[in-house]
Structure formats: structure tokens, C-alpha cells
Short mmCIF file of C-alpha atoms and ligand atoms in Angstrom, two decimals:
data_model
loop_
_atom_site.label_atom_id
_atom_site.label_comp_id
_atom_site.label_asym_id
_atom_site.label_seq_id
_atom_site.Cartn_x
_atom_site.Cartn_y
_atom_site.Cartn_z
CA MET A 3 196.74 88.43 147.15
CA ASN A 4 200.27 87.36 146.29
CA ARG A 5 199.47 83.78 145.48
CA PRO A 6 197.49 82.52 142.46
CA LEU A 7 193.70 82.61 142.72
CA ARG A 8 192.39 79.28 143.96
CA VAL A 9 189.37 77.89 142.15
CA LEU A 10 187.64 74.64 143.00
CA PHE A 11 185.81 73.52 139.86
CA LEU A 12 182.87 71.18 140.47
CA SER A 13 181.21 69.16 137.72
CA VAL A 14 179.73 65.67 137.67
CA GLU A 15 180.97 65.22 134.11
CA VAL A 16 184.52 65.98 133.05
CA ALA A 17 185.79 64.88 129.62
CA PRO A 18 187.63 62.65 128.93
CA PHE A 19 186.81 60.85 132.18
CA ALA A 20 183.00 61.00 131.94
CA LYS A 21 180.82 62.79 129.41
CA THR A 22 177.25 62.67 128.17
CA GLY A 23 177.08 66.14 126.62
CA GLY A 24 178.44 69.66 126.55
CA LEU A 25 178.88 69.94 130.32
CA GLY A 26 181.60 67.29 130.18
CA ASP A 27 183.35 69.12 127.34
CA VAL A 28 183.32 72.42 129.21
CA ALA A 29 184.55 70.89 132.47
CA GLY A 30 187.37 69.15 130.60
CA ALA A 31 188.52 72.28 128.81
CA LEU A 32 187.81 75.47 130.77
CA PRO A 33 189.99 74.50 133.77
CA LYS A 34 192.97 74.05 131.44
CA ALA A 35 192.42 77.51 129.96
CA LEU A 36 192.16 79.01 133.46
CA HIS A 37 195.34 77.23 134.47
CA GLN A 38 197.10 78.80 131.49
CA LEU A 39 196.03 82.19 132.83
CA GLY A 40 197.78 81.44 136.10
CA VAL A 41 194.85 80.21 138.20
CA ASP A 42 195.44 77.48 140.78
CA VAL A 43 192.39 75.56 139.60
CA ARG A 44 191.54 72.09 140.83
CA VAL A 45 188.71 69.98 139.51
CA CYS A 46 186.67 67.53 141.54
CA MET A 47 184.30 64.84 140.23
CA PRO A 48 182.90 61.50 141.41
CA LEU A 49 184.92 58.35 140.83
CA TYR A 50 182.46 56.49 138.62
CA ARG A 51 182.99 52.88 137.66
CA SER A 52 183.50 54.00 134.06
CA VAL A 53 186.52 56.22 134.82
CA ALA A 54 189.47 54.40 133.29
CA ARG A 55 191.72 53.47 136.19
CA GLN A 56 194.91 54.31 134.34
CA HIS A 57 193.90 57.97 134.78
CA VAL A 58 193.65 57.66 138.56
CA SER A 59 196.49 57.58 141.11
CA SER A 60 196.94 54.12 142.62
CA ASP A 61 197.17 55.57 146.12
CA PRO A 62 194.58 57.96 147.50
CA VAL A 63 195.56 61.58 148.18
CA VAL A 64 193.22 61.45 151.15
CA PRO A 65 192.59 57.86 152.26
CA LYS A 66 189.57 58.58 154.40
CA PHE A 67 187.44 61.54 155.31
CA GLU A 68 183.93 61.93 156.63
CA VAL A 69 181.16 63.48 154.59
CA PRO A 70 178.21 64.70 156.70
CA LEU A 71 174.89 63.30 155.52
CA GLY A 72 171.66 63.79 157.43
CA ALA A 73 172.22 62.94 161.09
CA GLY A 74 175.29 60.85 160.28
CA SER A 75 178.10 60.74 157.77
CA VAL A 76 179.57 58.58 155.05
CA ALA A 77 183.24 57.74 154.58
CA ALA A 78 184.94 58.74 151.35
CA ALA A 79 188.44 58.71 149.90
CA ALA A 80 189.97 60.92 147.23
CA TYR A 81 192.25 59.93 144.38
CA GLN A 82 194.10 62.24 142.05
CA GLY A 83 194.42 62.47 138.30
CA HIS A 84 195.37 65.15 135.79
CA LEU A 85 193.77 67.04 132.98
CA SER A 86 196.80 67.34 130.74
CA TYR A 87 197.44 69.80 127.97
CA GLY A 88 200.25 70.84 125.69
CA LEU A 89 201.09 67.21 124.97
CA HIS A 90 201.90 66.20 121.45
CA GLU A 91 199.18 64.55 119.40
CA HIS A 92 197.21 62.52 121.91
CA GLU A 93 200.28 61.32 123.67
CA SER A 94 199.17 60.22 127.11
CA ARG A 95 201.06 60.51 130.30
CA PRO A 96 202.03 57.33 132.14
CA PRO A 97 199.96 57.16 135.35
CA GLY A 98 202.90 57.54 137.71
CA ALA A 99 204.57 60.41 135.88
CA ALA A 100 204.19 63.75 137.60
CA PRO A 101 203.50 66.49 135.08
CA THR A 102 204.37 70.05 135.86
CA SER A 103 201.56 71.58 137.82
CA HIS A 104 202.68 75.12 137.18
CA PRO A 105 200.89 77.30 134.71
CA THR A 106 202.86 77.77 131.55
CA ASN A 107 202.49 80.16 128.69
CA ASN A 108 204.49 78.13 126.24
CA SER A 109 204.12 74.73 124.70
CA GLU A 110 205.46 72.85 127.74
CA PRO A 111 203.11 70.08 128.75
CA SER A 112 201.22 70.96 131.88
CA SER A 113 198.20 69.80 133.79
CA VAL A 114 195.36 70.61 136.14
CA PRO A 115 194.88 68.38 139.18
CA ILE A 116 191.58 66.55 139.34
CA TYR A 117 190.31 64.87 142.48
CA PHE A 118 188.05 61.85 142.20
CA VAL A 119 185.69 61.35 145.14
CA ASP A 120 185.52 57.66 145.90
CA ALA A 121 182.33 56.61 147.65
CA PRO A 122 181.62 53.24 146.01
CA HIS A 123 178.12 52.88 147.38
CA TYR A 124 177.15 55.96 145.37
CA PHE A 125 179.40 55.98 142.33
CA ASP A 126 180.52 52.45 141.57
CA ARG A 127 177.55 51.89 139.27
CA ASP A 128 177.08 51.19 135.60
CA SER A 129 175.87 54.66 134.58
CA ILE A 130 176.40 58.26 135.59
CA TYR A 131 172.73 59.24 135.82
CA GLY A 132 169.34 57.66 136.09
CA HIS A 133 169.43 56.19 139.60
CA HIS A 134 166.60 56.63 142.10
CA ASP A 135 169.00 58.35 144.52
CA ASP A 136 170.78 60.73 142.10
CA GLY A 137 169.98 63.68 144.38
CA GLU A 138 171.64 62.03 147.36
CA ARG A 139 174.57 60.85 145.24
CA PHE A 140 175.42 64.34 144.03
CA LEU A 141 174.78 65.81 147.45
CA VAL A 142 177.42 63.46 148.88
CA TYR A 143 179.77 64.42 146.06
CA GLY A 144 179.32 68.17 146.61
CA ARG A 145 179.76 67.97 150.34
CA ALA A 146 182.75 65.68 149.89
CA ALA A 147 184.37 68.23 147.58
CA LEU A 148 184.17 70.93 150.27
CA GLU A 149 185.38 68.63 153.03
CA LEU A 150 188.19 67.41 150.82
CA CYS A 151 189.52 70.98 150.59
CA ARG A 152 189.73 71.01 154.36
CA SER A 153 191.57 67.67 154.41
CA LEU A 154 194.02 69.09 151.87
CA ASP A 155 194.27 72.36 153.79
CA TRP A 156 193.57 74.15 150.52
CA ALA A 157 190.91 76.81 151.01
CA PRO A 158 189.45 77.88 147.67
CA ASP A 159 188.83 81.55 146.89
CA VAL A 160 186.05 80.57 144.51
CA VAL A 161 183.98 77.42 144.25
CA HIS A 162 182.75 77.20 140.67
CA CYS A 163 179.59 75.05 140.54
CA ASN A 164 178.04 73.72 137.37
CA ASP A 165 174.39 72.79 136.81
CA TRP A 166 171.85 71.41 139.27
CA HIS A 167 174.04 68.59 140.59
CA THR A 168 176.13 71.17 142.42
CA GLY A 169 173.39 73.77 143.06
CA ILE A 170 173.30 72.96 146.76
CA VAL A 171 176.92 74.04 147.28
CA PRO A 172 176.30 77.83 147.15
CA ASN A 173 173.39 77.21 149.55
CA TRP A 174 175.75 75.51 152.03
CA LEU A 175 178.38 78.22 151.70
CA LYS A 176 175.78 80.84 152.63
CA THR A 177 174.36 78.81 155.57
CA ILE A 178 176.13 76.00 157.39
CA TYR A 179 179.61 77.06 156.21
CA ARG A 180 178.95 80.76 156.69
CA ASP A 181 180.79 81.04 159.99
CA ASP A 182 183.35 78.38 159.23
CA PRO A 183 186.73 80.16 159.30
CA PHE A 184 188.11 77.78 156.70
CA PHE A 185 185.61 79.07 154.09
CA ALA A 186 185.52 82.65 155.39
CA GLY A 187 186.82 84.16 152.17
CA THR A 188 185.22 81.72 149.74
CA ALA A 189 182.85 83.00 147.05
CA SER A 190 180.69 80.87 144.79
CA VAL A 191 179.96 81.04 141.09
CA TYR A 192 177.11 79.04 139.60
CA THR A 193 177.03 78.27 135.88
CA ILE A 194 173.76 77.31 134.23
CA HIS A 195 174.48 74.96 131.34
CA ASN A 196 170.86 73.98 130.86
CA LEU A 197 168.04 75.56 132.83
CA ALA A 198 165.58 72.81 131.96
CA TYR A 199 167.23 70.24 134.22
CA GLN A 200 166.64 71.57 137.70
CA GLY A 201 167.03 68.70 140.17
CA LEU A 202 163.72 68.68 142.07
CA PHE A 203 163.43 66.95 145.44
CA ASP A 204 161.20 66.91 148.50
CA TYR A 205 161.75 68.01 152.07
CA HIS A 206 163.72 64.88 152.95
CA PHE A 207 166.51 66.19 150.77
CA LEU A 208 166.90 69.19 153.08
CA GLU A 209 167.36 66.85 156.04
CA LEU A 210 170.03 64.93 154.17
CA ALA A 211 171.72 68.21 153.27
CA GLY A 212 171.54 69.46 156.87
CA LEU A 213 169.49 72.43 155.68
CA GLN A 214 166.15 71.84 157.34
CA GLN A 215 166.61 75.16 159.19
CA ASP A 216 166.95 76.91 155.88
CA GLY A 217 163.62 75.52 154.67
CA PHE A 218 162.07 76.80 151.47
CA PRO A 219 163.62 80.14 150.75
CA TYR A 220 161.61 81.82 148.04
CA PRO A 221 157.85 81.97 148.55
CA GLN A 222 157.18 83.90 145.32
CA ILE A 223 158.02 80.90 143.17
CA PRO A 224 156.25 77.57 143.70
CA GLU A 225 159.39 75.68 142.67
CA LEU A 226 161.29 77.22 145.54
CA ALA A 227 158.42 77.52 148.00
CA HIS A 228 157.39 73.86 148.16
CA THR A 229 160.12 71.93 146.43
CA VAL A 230 163.86 71.65 146.78
CA ASP A 231 164.89 72.98 143.39
CA LEU A 232 168.66 72.69 143.21
CA MET A 233 168.99 74.80 140.08
CA GLY A 234 166.95 77.52 141.79
CA ARG A 235 169.04 77.33 144.93
CA GLY A 236 172.26 77.68 142.98
CA ILE A 237 170.87 80.80 141.31
CA LEU A 238 169.56 82.21 144.58
CA TYR A 239 172.62 81.69 146.76
CA ALA A 240 175.64 81.96 144.47
CA ASP A 241 177.59 85.20 144.62
CA ALA A 242 177.58 85.35 140.84
CA VAL A 243 175.65 83.39 138.24
CA ASN A 244 176.28 82.91 134.57
CA THR A 245 175.08 81.00 131.62
CA VAL A 246 176.94 79.86 128.57
CA SER A 247 176.05 82.46 125.96
CA GLU A 248 174.97 86.07 126.07
CA ARG A 249 171.79 85.39 124.14
CA TYR A 250 170.68 82.60 126.50
CA ALA A 251 171.40 84.86 129.50
CA GLU A 252 168.83 87.28 128.04
CA GLU A 253 166.37 84.62 126.93
CA ILE A 254 166.05 82.96 130.33
CA LEU A 255 164.70 86.19 131.79
CA THR A 256 161.49 85.54 129.80
CA PRO A 257 158.68 83.08 130.61
CA GLU A 258 159.27 81.35 127.26
CA TYR A 259 162.79 80.23 128.16
CA GLY A 260 162.85 80.75 131.93
CA GLU A 261 161.56 77.28 132.86
CA ARG A 262 159.46 78.89 135.61
CA LEU A 263 162.55 80.36 137.27
CA ASP A 264 162.41 83.56 135.23
CA PRO A 265 161.04 85.68 138.13
CA LEU A 266 164.01 84.60 140.26
CA LEU A 267 166.43 85.22 137.40
CA ARG A 268 164.99 88.69 136.87
CA ASP A 269 165.48 89.40 140.59
CA ARG A 270 169.07 88.25 140.31
CA ARG A 271 169.69 90.08 137.06
CA ASP A 272 172.54 92.16 138.51
CA ARG A 273 174.37 88.90 139.26
CA LEU A 274 173.63 87.18 135.96
CA PHE A 275 176.13 87.17 133.10
CA GLY A 276 176.58 85.39 129.78
CA ILE A 277 179.92 83.88 128.79
CA LEU A 278 180.13 81.93 125.57
CA ASN A 279 181.63 78.46 125.78
CA GLY A 280 184.70 77.63 123.78
CA ILE A 281 185.95 74.30 122.54
CA ASP A 282 189.17 72.50 123.32
CA ASP A 283 191.03 73.36 120.15
CA GLU A 284 193.87 71.01 121.03
CA GLU A 285 191.59 67.97 121.41
CA LEU A 286 189.31 69.05 118.57
CA ASP A 287 191.71 69.63 115.74
CA PRO A 288 191.00 68.19 112.27
CA ALA A 289 194.73 68.28 111.56
CA ALA A 290 195.49 65.98 114.51
CA ASP A 291 192.28 64.05 115.18
CA PRO A 292 193.14 60.34 115.52
CA HIS A 293 189.55 59.39 114.65
CA LEU A 294 189.59 60.88 111.16
CA PRO A 295 190.59 58.64 108.25
CA THR A 296 192.20 61.71 106.61
CA ARG A 297 193.41 64.62 108.67
CA PHE A 298 193.21 68.04 107.11
CA ASP A 299 193.45 71.75 107.70
CA ALA A 300 192.51 74.87 105.74
CA ALA A 301 195.46 74.43 103.38
CA THR A 302 194.55 70.82 102.56
CA LEU A 303 190.77 71.19 102.62
CA GLU A 304 190.32 69.26 99.36
CA THR A 305 191.48 66.06 101.11
CA ARG A 306 188.44 66.33 103.39
CA LEU A 307 186.49 64.63 100.61
CA GLN A 308 188.16 61.35 101.61
CA ASN A 309 186.45 61.62 105.00
CA LYS A 310 183.11 62.20 103.34
CA LEU A 311 183.46 59.14 101.10
CA ALA A 312 184.59 57.05 104.08
CA LEU A 313 181.59 58.27 106.08
CA GLN A 314 179.19 57.40 103.25
CA ARG A 315 180.74 53.91 103.11
CA GLU A 316 180.54 53.47 106.85
CA ALA A 317 176.93 54.63 106.87
CA GLY A 318 175.98 52.28 104.03
CA LEU A 319 175.00 55.20 101.79
CA PRO A 320 175.94 55.63 98.13
CA GLU A 321 179.40 57.16 97.81
CA SER A 322 178.89 60.39 95.99
CA PRO A 323 180.96 63.57 96.24
CA GLY A 324 178.18 65.67 94.68
CA ILE A 325 175.41 64.80 97.14
CA PRO A 326 175.53 66.91 100.31
CA VAL A 327 175.70 64.89 103.52
CA ILE A 328 173.88 66.39 106.47
CA GLY A 329 175.35 65.46 109.85
CA MET A 330 173.40 65.65 113.07
CA ILE A 331 174.79 64.71 116.49
CA GLY A 332 173.20 65.18 119.87
CA ARG A 333 170.92 64.11 122.64
CA LEU A 334 167.60 63.08 121.15
CA SER A 335 165.41 65.23 123.35
CA GLY A 336 162.70 67.78 122.66
CA GLN A 337 165.29 70.52 123.10
CA LYS A 338 167.18 69.51 119.99
CA GLY A 339 164.44 70.34 117.48
CA LEU A 340 163.37 66.83 116.50
CA ASP A 341 159.73 67.88 116.68
CA ILE A 342 160.22 70.19 113.71
CA LEU A 343 162.53 67.81 111.87
CA LEU A 344 160.31 64.72 111.90
CA PRO A 345 157.37 66.29 110.02
CA VAL A 346 159.62 67.22 107.08
CA LEU A 347 162.06 64.33 107.23
CA ASP A 348 160.45 62.32 104.44
CA ALA A 349 160.29 65.36 102.19
CA LEU A 350 163.94 66.15 102.89
CA LEU A 351 165.09 62.58 102.34
CA ARG A 352 163.42 62.52 98.93
CA ARG A 353 165.72 65.34 97.86
CA PRO A 354 169.26 64.80 96.57
CA LEU A 355 170.88 64.75 99.99
CA GLN A 356 171.90 62.28 102.67
CA LEU A 357 171.50 62.35 106.43
CA VAL A 358 173.83 60.75 108.95
CA LEU A 359 172.43 61.11 112.45
CA LEU A 360 174.09 60.06 115.72
CA GLY A 361 172.32 60.36 119.03
CA THR A 362 170.60 58.75 121.96
CA GLY A 363 167.65 59.85 124.00
CA ASP A 364 163.89 59.56 124.04
CA GLU A 365 162.59 56.20 122.82
CA HIS A 366 159.88 57.97 120.84
CA TYR A 367 162.50 59.69 118.66
CA HIS A 368 164.50 56.48 118.31
CA TYR A 369 161.39 54.81 116.91
CA HIS A 370 160.60 57.52 114.36
CA LEU A 371 164.20 57.84 113.21
CA ARG A 372 164.53 54.09 112.76
CA GLN A 373 161.35 54.10 110.71
CA ALA A 374 162.66 56.95 108.53
CA GLN A 375 165.85 55.01 107.91
CA GLU A 376 163.84 51.99 106.82
CA ARG A 377 161.81 54.09 104.42
CA HIS A 378 164.90 55.81 102.98
CA PRO A 379 167.78 53.31 103.18
CA HIS A 380 169.71 55.13 100.44
CA SER A 381 169.59 58.54 102.00
CA ALA A 382 169.38 58.11 105.78
CA ALA A 383 171.72 56.43 108.25
CA VAL A 384 170.81 56.57 111.91
CA PHE A 385 173.17 55.55 114.71
CA LEU A 386 171.31 55.40 118.02
CA THR A 387 174.29 55.19 120.31
CA PHE A 388 176.90 57.35 122.06
CA ASP A 389 180.12 57.06 120.11
CA THR A 390 182.78 59.78 120.27
CA PRO A 391 185.02 58.47 117.45
CA LEU A 392 181.99 58.22 115.13
CA ALA A 393 180.96 61.75 116.15
CA GLN A 394 184.38 62.98 115.03
CA ARG A 395 184.05 61.18 111.70
CA ILE A 396 180.67 62.84 111.16
CA TYR A 397 182.03 66.29 112.06
CA GLY A 398 184.94 65.76 109.68
CA GLY A 399 183.03 64.03 106.86
CA SER A 400 179.59 65.57 106.48
CA ASP A 401 179.01 68.81 104.58
CA ILE A 402 176.15 70.42 106.47
CA PHE A 403 175.62 70.27 110.22
CA LEU A 404 172.04 70.54 111.38
CA MET A 405 171.05 71.95 114.79
CA PRO A 406 167.41 73.08 114.71
CA SER A 407 167.21 73.41 118.52
CA ARG A 408 164.12 74.69 120.27
CA TYR A 409 166.51 76.30 122.73
CA GLU A 410 170.27 76.03 123.02
CA PRO A 411 172.22 77.48 125.98
CA CYS A 412 175.43 77.50 123.92
CA GLY A 413 175.73 74.43 121.74
CA LEU A 414 179.10 72.92 121.04
CA GLY A 415 178.11 70.86 118.03
CA GLN A 416 178.01 73.86 115.69
CA LEU A 417 181.40 75.09 116.97
CA ILE A 418 183.07 71.72 116.47
CA ALA A 419 181.38 71.40 113.08
CA MET A 420 182.76 74.75 111.89
CA ARG A 421 186.24 73.88 113.08
CA TYR A 422 185.95 70.71 111.01
CA GLY A 423 184.92 72.49 107.80
CA ASN A 424 181.24 71.66 108.14
CA VAL A 425 178.68 74.38 107.42
CA PRO A 426 175.97 74.73 110.09
CA VAL A 427 172.21 75.10 109.61
CA VAL A 428 170.77 76.32 112.91
CA ARG A 429 167.80 77.98 114.48
CA THR A 430 168.64 81.42 115.83
CA THR A 431 168.39 80.76 119.54
CA GLY A 432 170.81 80.99 122.47
CA GLY A 433 174.42 80.24 121.63
CA LEU A 434 173.49 79.22 118.08
CA ALA A 435 172.40 82.82 117.47
CA ASP A 436 175.63 84.12 119.01
CA THR A 437 177.91 81.96 116.86
CA VAL A 438 176.25 81.35 113.49
CA GLN A 439 175.42 84.21 111.13
CA ASP A 440 173.29 83.66 108.06
CA CYS A 441 175.39 83.86 104.92
CA ASP A 442 174.92 86.66 102.48
CA PRO A 443 177.06 86.12 99.38
CA ARG A 444 176.63 89.68 98.11
CA ALA A 445 177.72 91.26 101.37
CA GLY A 446 180.46 88.64 101.83
CA ARG A 447 179.20 87.82 105.32
CA GLY A 448 178.10 84.84 107.33
CA ASN A 449 179.26 81.34 108.21
CA GLY A 450 176.11 79.22 107.90
CA PHE A 451 172.35 79.16 107.40
CA THR A 452 169.88 80.26 110.02
CA PHE A 453 166.12 80.33 110.49
CA GLY A 454 164.05 81.99 113.20
CA PRO A 455 160.60 80.54 113.87
CA TYR A 456 160.42 77.14 115.53
CA ASP A 457 158.60 75.73 112.58
CA HIS A 458 159.16 72.71 110.32
CA LEU A 459 158.72 74.70 107.10
CA ASP A 460 161.36 77.21 108.13
CA LEU A 461 163.71 74.35 108.90
CA PHE A 462 162.94 72.78 105.53
CA ALA A 463 163.64 76.03 103.69
CA ALA A 464 166.94 76.56 105.48
CA VAL A 465 168.16 73.05 104.63
CA VAL A 466 167.13 73.48 100.99
CA ARG A 467 169.00 76.77 100.87
CA ALA A 468 172.13 75.01 102.16
CA GLU A 469 171.64 72.13 99.73
CA GLU A 470 171.31 74.56 96.80
CA THR A 471 174.35 76.57 97.92
CA PHE A 472 176.38 73.38 98.09
CA LYS A 473 176.13 73.26 94.28
CA HIS A 474 178.50 76.25 94.14
CA PRO A 475 181.80 74.74 95.27
CA ASP A 476 183.81 77.96 95.31
CA TYR A 477 181.35 79.75 97.52
CA TRP A 478 180.89 76.66 99.69
CA ARG A 479 184.62 76.55 100.22
CA THR A 480 184.50 80.20 101.31
CA LEU A 481 181.92 79.29 103.94
CA GLN A 482 183.96 76.33 105.12
CA LEU A 483 187.12 78.41 105.42
CA ARG A 484 185.30 81.18 107.22
CA GLY A 485 184.07 78.69 109.84
CA MET A 486 187.49 77.09 110.17
CA ALA A 487 189.14 80.48 110.67
CA SER A 488 186.83 81.47 113.55
CA ASP A 489 188.37 81.52 116.98
CA PHE A 490 186.25 79.37 119.28
CA SER A 491 189.12 78.60 121.62
CA TRP A 492 188.66 78.94 125.35
CA SER A 493 191.24 81.67 125.94
CA ARG A 494 188.91 84.67 125.51
CA SER A 495 186.10 83.14 127.55
CA ALA A 496 188.48 82.00 130.28
CA GLN A 497 189.51 85.63 130.74
CA LYS A 498 185.83 86.50 131.19
CA TYR A 499 185.53 83.83 133.87
CA LEU A 500 188.44 85.49 135.67
CA ASP A 501 186.46 88.74 135.64
CA LEU A 502 183.42 86.85 136.90
CA TYR A 503 185.41 85.35 139.77
CA ALA A 504 186.56 88.86 140.72
CA LYS A 505 182.93 90.04 140.72
CA ALA A 506 181.85 87.05 142.83
CA LEU A 507 184.58 87.82 145.38
CA GLU A 508 183.47 91.43 145.49
CA PHE A 509 179.80 90.45 146.00
CA GLN A 510 180.88 88.00 148.69
CA ARG A 511 182.89 90.68 150.52
CA GLN A 512 179.96 93.08 150.39
CA ALA A 513 177.70 90.43 151.90
CA THR A 514 179.92 89.75 154.91
P1 ADP B 94 174.27 69.35 125.08
O1 ADP B 94 175.24 69.78 126.12
O2 ADP B 94 172.93 70.03 125.17
O3 ADP B 94 174.11 67.86 125.03
P2 ADP B 94 176.17 70.44 123.15
O4 ADP B 94 176.05 70.70 121.68
O5 ADP B 94 176.54 71.61 123.99
O6 ADP B 94 174.80 69.78 123.64
O7 ADP B 94 177.27 69.33 123.41
C1 ADP B 94 177.09 68.02 123.01
C2 ADP B 94 178.44 67.30 123.04
O8 ADP B 94 178.22 65.90 123.18
C3 ADP B 94 179.23 67.50 121.76
O9 ADP B 94 180.61 67.34 122.06
C4 ADP B 94 178.73 66.32 120.91
O10 ADP B 94 179.64 65.97 119.92
C5 ADP B 94 178.61 65.24 121.97
N1 ADP B 94 177.60 64.22 121.69
C6 ADP B 94 176.25 64.34 121.80
N2 ADP B 94 175.65 63.19 121.48
C7 ADP B 94 176.62 62.32 121.13
C8 ADP B 94 176.63 60.95 120.71
N3 ADP B 94 175.49 60.26 120.57
N4 ADP B 94 177.82 60.38 120.49
C9 ADP B 94 178.98 61.09 120.64
N5 ADP B 94 179.04 62.37 121.03
C10 ADP B 94 177.87 62.98 121.28
#
């Protein structure tokens, strides 16, 4: 092939345009790293109401195209934007200005094209998720993305799908698009960011997708024998599948972590890989973060204290350099370990430490966290909202970052925390196990504190160990610097995605 590899990158969240969690971060960063490696990558996402219009071209790139749906079709348009990189400190590009679209290896600003699918009936709503017709909405988006390629006369070599919202796309490529000359050479890659969210629908969904002939493909597994399980279909039909850490790729082969798809995953083991996520080290840089009161790097680490004092003030907690502040940021769901935190929260908050927690999620956790804050107003501050600037102030101001997850496909929180000089306390699962090593002062190893069993007493002990270690500033500083020096950038993982694309193309060729 003497042109760059063409990759269509599909995700229903892409930071900074729309994000509720790690998927948005990955979709906003990995395409840029691929572009830097010379890939002709183009991203496609829905045009939600919340996408700031200054990011979107005023004229459509494709004013109207038809998206098949059931026995009919819906009309859509596509607008263009850019995922820019190499700009100086959060400089933003004026909407009309055309950035270079060519991959660069130097510090020249460059950008990845992103197409926004405009179908107002489906996407002009006040939230990204939580609608009764989410399945149909993302089906329209996925089909639109493929049809858009045709309108642009840009046939992708690889369609890279992410999570259940796009799980139907590999299914289409292996069925209704199989004999379509336009997609003759197209392979699919399916990335599992979180196996627990599978996208389950009934038979009607197959009619909408035009896949009633395909039926239920996998009689061995109830999820795939009687239900349209979009996560399962992505795994079953994609040419190559991966998840976002090596440990999680192993874990999901077991009943404990396999979310009832483990038999399918074991069958597809030869297609299943683990590639650790990175973080966008340009966007997430404590030396350039516009949200931090005081910017810092390894050489000026002592000025980080100003961020801690500012955070304590903001959180209404006593300003005290000597008391360790524990930060916690994330979706408040069972996955994130709240069930082992809540039983020991009172005991922890009676110790000389403070907790600043930011998150939204299950009402039940909101209630208990609010109650804990009322009982411990001098040691707990709970922010039950989604607030990116505040998240950055917590990463850059707290001392200890707690992630006691029950399972964690990769986890970005601990990576961002380490880059911001925060020392993680994590449970050894999934990507947390792949990125945080328990510290051992005598051996001079480790970058955080870990515990194994999913148990509240183990969590308690790990936090107390961190709290006690915090009393030794020189050693603490060593831990901070070790975390800050780690390379969690995307470049290494992006190279692994290139290898994965090559494998997917090879599997696709063998199948035809
Ligand atoms: P997950 O993808 O399971 O939600 P990750 O740790 O991989 O968890 O990624 C979570 C991302 O979302 C991080 O960038 C984190 O900072 C951000 N985030 C989570 N909750 C909030 C919140 N309430 N406010 C701001 N950012 C949040």
C-alpha cells in the first residue's frame, strides 16, 4: 500500500467534545497519536446538542445522505471539526482556520479530522445517554458513519469500533456489507473499554439494523442466543478484539470478570489482545494546566503545596500542609469500589486525613457520601457533580489518590494522578495492577500502595499505610517523582494499535 493506512475511528464520546468517562479521553487522544505515526485516521461521533458549535464547521461536508433504518431510512448530514495537537498552551484554533492535516513528527500544530453526524431527531437532546431509544440512536450513528465514508469516497482499511454503542458495526461488515465492493478490503477492530455495559436489545433491534436474516448467532451463550447483545456481537464479528490493559484481557476470560461473555471470549482468545491506555500528556500537563492555581513540574514540586492549600480552602476543609488529602474522582458505580469504602469511611475520616471526592452516579452512593460529609464536615468534602476543572484541581492538589475498584479495565484516574504528583492507592485489578506497583522502600521500588482482596479492611490498611508514609516527606517526594517520571503517553500504545490493525487486516484477508 503506498498511501497511509486509513482508519475510521468510531466512538460516541470524544473529548473535548463530549465525555462522561475514560472512553471520551481515549477517543480524544489515541487518534492524535496514530496520526503522528502517519495514519490517515478520521474520527466520527454524533453531533450532540452539547457539542460547542465553535468546534464545528458552519457548512456541512456532506449536506444530506440517507442512513438505512429498518424498512426505510433517515436523512443525516455531516459536519467537520478537528482534534488539534501541537498547539501552544491551550491555544485554540479559530473555527475557519484550516490546520495542516498532514502527520508531523515535529512540534508543528496538526490535527485529525472529526466528522459529526447530524441527525437532530436522535442527537439534539440534553444528554448523551439515558434515552429510551439509545440503541436506535447509536445504530443510526454507526450506520451513518459507514455511509458517510461512501459519500466522501474514502474507503477505510480499518474501522475501529469502541464499546457496545458501535458493536453492531463489525456485524454489518461481515454480513450486509460483505459483498459491497466499497468495503471489500475493510477490516474491523473492536475495543472493549468496559465489558459490563453490553447494550442489550430485543429482536426488533435486528429489524432496525437490517439483520433479521442474521438472527441470533451464538446458541451456546444465552446473551447471544436470545438477546441482541451488542458487546457480544462486536467481539464475535470483529477481525480483531482488544481491551485496554493486558491484565483485564486475561481477567475477562474468567467467569468472575467475564460478565457472562467469558465463554465467547475464550473462543475468540486468538483474536483478543490487551493494549494499555495512555493519557494525553499535552492536555494533562501540570506545568501547563490552566485549571491549576499553581502550575508545577518535577523541578518545582514544592510549589504544589499551593494547590493543596487552595483545594482545602475550596473544599471548606482546614488548611493544613501536614494532613494528607485523599482525592477520589470517578463514576459512583459499584465498579469503583464504593462498597468497600463506605463500611470504613467513618473510621478513616476519624484519622488525621481529609477526603475530597468528586463524582456522580448511583443515588444510593450520593446519599451515603452526603451523610458522611455531614458527620465529618472537617475531614470530608463531597462534590456530586461532573466538573473537569475541579477534577484537575483535585489531581494537582491532593496527596493520595484512591481507586479501590472492584474491576478496572484500565483506569485513567491513577495515570493522571501520578502525572500530577499524586500517589495512588489502588486495588490490584485490571489496568490498576498493570500501572501501580506497591512501594518497597528497602528495595527502592514502587510508585504507590496496592491491596489485593476486595475487602474493606484491606482498603483501610492500604490507606493507613499511605497516610503513615506521608509523614516521611523525603520518601514521599521520591514516590511522587517516580510517578511523575513514568511514561504514560500514548506513543507506545499507538504503535501497538498499528500492529493490531495489521493483524485485523490479515485476519480479514484470510476470511475472504
Ligand atoms: P471510567 O472510564 O471507568 O469512567 P477512567 O478512570 O478510565 O474511568 O476515566 C475516568 C475519566 O473521567 C478521568 O479522566 C476522570 O478524571 C474523569 N471523571 C470521572 N468522573 C468525573 C467527574 N465527576 N468530574 C470530572 N471528571 C470526571
